[in-house]
Coordinates of C-alpha atoms in Angstrom, one line a residue:
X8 CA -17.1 43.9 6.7
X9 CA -14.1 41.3 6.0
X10 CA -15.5 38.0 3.9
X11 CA -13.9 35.0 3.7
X12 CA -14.7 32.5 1.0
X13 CA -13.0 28.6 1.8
X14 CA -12.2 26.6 -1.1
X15 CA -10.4 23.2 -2.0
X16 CA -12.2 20.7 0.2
X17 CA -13.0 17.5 -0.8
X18 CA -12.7 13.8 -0.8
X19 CA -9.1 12.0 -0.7
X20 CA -7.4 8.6 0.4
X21 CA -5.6 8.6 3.8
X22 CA -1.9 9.8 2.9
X23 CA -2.6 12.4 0.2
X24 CA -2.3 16.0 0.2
X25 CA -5.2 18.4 0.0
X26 CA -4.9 22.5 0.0
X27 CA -7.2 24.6 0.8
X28 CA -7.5 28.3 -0.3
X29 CA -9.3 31.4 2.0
X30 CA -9.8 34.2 -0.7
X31 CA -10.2 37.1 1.7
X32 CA -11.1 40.9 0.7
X33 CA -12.2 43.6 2.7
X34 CA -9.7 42.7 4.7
X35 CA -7.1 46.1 6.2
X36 CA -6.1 44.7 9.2
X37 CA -2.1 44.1 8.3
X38 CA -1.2 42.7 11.6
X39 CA -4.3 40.9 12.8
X40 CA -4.7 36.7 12.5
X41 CA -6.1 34.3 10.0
X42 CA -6.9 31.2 11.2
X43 CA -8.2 27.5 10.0
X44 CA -10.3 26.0 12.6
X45 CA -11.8 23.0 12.1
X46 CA -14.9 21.0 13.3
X47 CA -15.2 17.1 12.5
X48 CA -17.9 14.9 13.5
X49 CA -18.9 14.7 17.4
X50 CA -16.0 17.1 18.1
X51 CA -15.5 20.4 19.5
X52 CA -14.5 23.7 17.2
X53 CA -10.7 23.8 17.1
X54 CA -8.0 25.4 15.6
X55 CA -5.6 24.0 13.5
X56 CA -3.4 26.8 12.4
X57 CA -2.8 30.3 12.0
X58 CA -0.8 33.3 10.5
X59 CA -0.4 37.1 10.8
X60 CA 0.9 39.9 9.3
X61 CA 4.8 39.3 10.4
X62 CA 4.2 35.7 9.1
X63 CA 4.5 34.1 12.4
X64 CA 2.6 30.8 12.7
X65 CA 0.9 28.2 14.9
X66 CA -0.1 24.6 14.4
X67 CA -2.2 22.4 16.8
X68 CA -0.1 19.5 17.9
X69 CA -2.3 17.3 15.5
X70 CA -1.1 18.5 12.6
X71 CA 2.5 19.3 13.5
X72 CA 4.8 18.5 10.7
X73 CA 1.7 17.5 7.7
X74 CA -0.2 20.8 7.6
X75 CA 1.3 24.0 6.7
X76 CA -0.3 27.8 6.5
X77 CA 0.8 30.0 3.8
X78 CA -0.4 33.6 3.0
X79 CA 0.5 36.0 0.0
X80 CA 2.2 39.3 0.0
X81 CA -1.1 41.4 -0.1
X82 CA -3.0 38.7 2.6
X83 CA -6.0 38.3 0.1
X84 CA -5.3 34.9 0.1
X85 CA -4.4 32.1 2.9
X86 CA -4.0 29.0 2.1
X87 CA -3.7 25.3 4.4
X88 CA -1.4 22.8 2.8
X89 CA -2.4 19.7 4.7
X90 CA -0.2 16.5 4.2
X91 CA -0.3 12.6 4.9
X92 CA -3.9 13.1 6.0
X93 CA -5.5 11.4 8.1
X94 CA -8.9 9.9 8.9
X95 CA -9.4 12.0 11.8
X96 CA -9.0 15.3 9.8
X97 CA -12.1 14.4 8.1
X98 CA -14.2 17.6 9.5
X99 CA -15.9 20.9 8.3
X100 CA -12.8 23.6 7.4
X101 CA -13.2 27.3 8.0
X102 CA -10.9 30.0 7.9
X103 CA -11.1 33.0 10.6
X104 CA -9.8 36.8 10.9
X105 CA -9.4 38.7 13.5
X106 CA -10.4 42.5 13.5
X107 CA -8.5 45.2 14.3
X108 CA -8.3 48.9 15.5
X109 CA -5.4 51.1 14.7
X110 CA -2.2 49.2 15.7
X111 CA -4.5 46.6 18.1
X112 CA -5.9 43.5 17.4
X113 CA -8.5 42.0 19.0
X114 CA -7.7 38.6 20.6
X115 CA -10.9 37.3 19.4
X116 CA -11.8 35.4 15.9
X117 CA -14.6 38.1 14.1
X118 CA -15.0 37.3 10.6
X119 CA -15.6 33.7 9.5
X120 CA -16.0 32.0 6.1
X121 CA -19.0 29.1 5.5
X122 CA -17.0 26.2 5.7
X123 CA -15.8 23.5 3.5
X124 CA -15.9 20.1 3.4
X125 CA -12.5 17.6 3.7
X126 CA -13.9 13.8 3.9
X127 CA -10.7 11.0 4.7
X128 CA -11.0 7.2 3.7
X129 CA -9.1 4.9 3.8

């Protein structure tokens, strides 16, 4: 099945920059989603971003205008450039796939990653 390993988490100041990296393989579904959902403390599972195969995007109103989603050629790797962050982005960061079947995509998240960890201070 798809497997998706999160890296780049960490520890920063509020206002610094942080990337994180979803090294994907297994992965043959050209059209389909990657997502980066995050889960901080006391808080419900969201998502903060996402990407497919055309390169179309979406951001959570949150992170509008800091965070940005990035993917390369062959989509083994997706990465989350998040800017200015804040306090309240401190949470648990996974990245997501859809799956797929012939030209459909399921409208479902499938494949997750184990998580990494981004901690904000000020």
């Amino acid at each position: 099945q798809v497997q998706l390993v999160e890296s780049g988490g960490g520890s920063v100041k509020a206002g610094s920059s942080l990337t994180l990296s979803c090294s994907i393989s297994r992965f043959m579904f050209n059209k389909c989603g990657v997502g980066w959902f995050r889960q901080g403390p006391e808080k419900e599972r969201e998502l903060v971003s996402s990407i497919y195969g055309n390169s179309t995007t979406t951001y959570a109103q949150s992170v509008q205008g800091r965070f940005t989603i990035s993917q390369d050629k062959a989509r083994t790797m997706v990465n989350l450039t998040m800017n200015n962050l804040e306090i309240d982005d401190t949470a648990v960061y996974y990245c997501a796939s859809e799956a797929g079947y012939h030209d459909y995509c399921l409208p479902s998240w499938s494949y997750w990653g184990q998580g990494t960890q981004v901690t904000v201070s000020s």
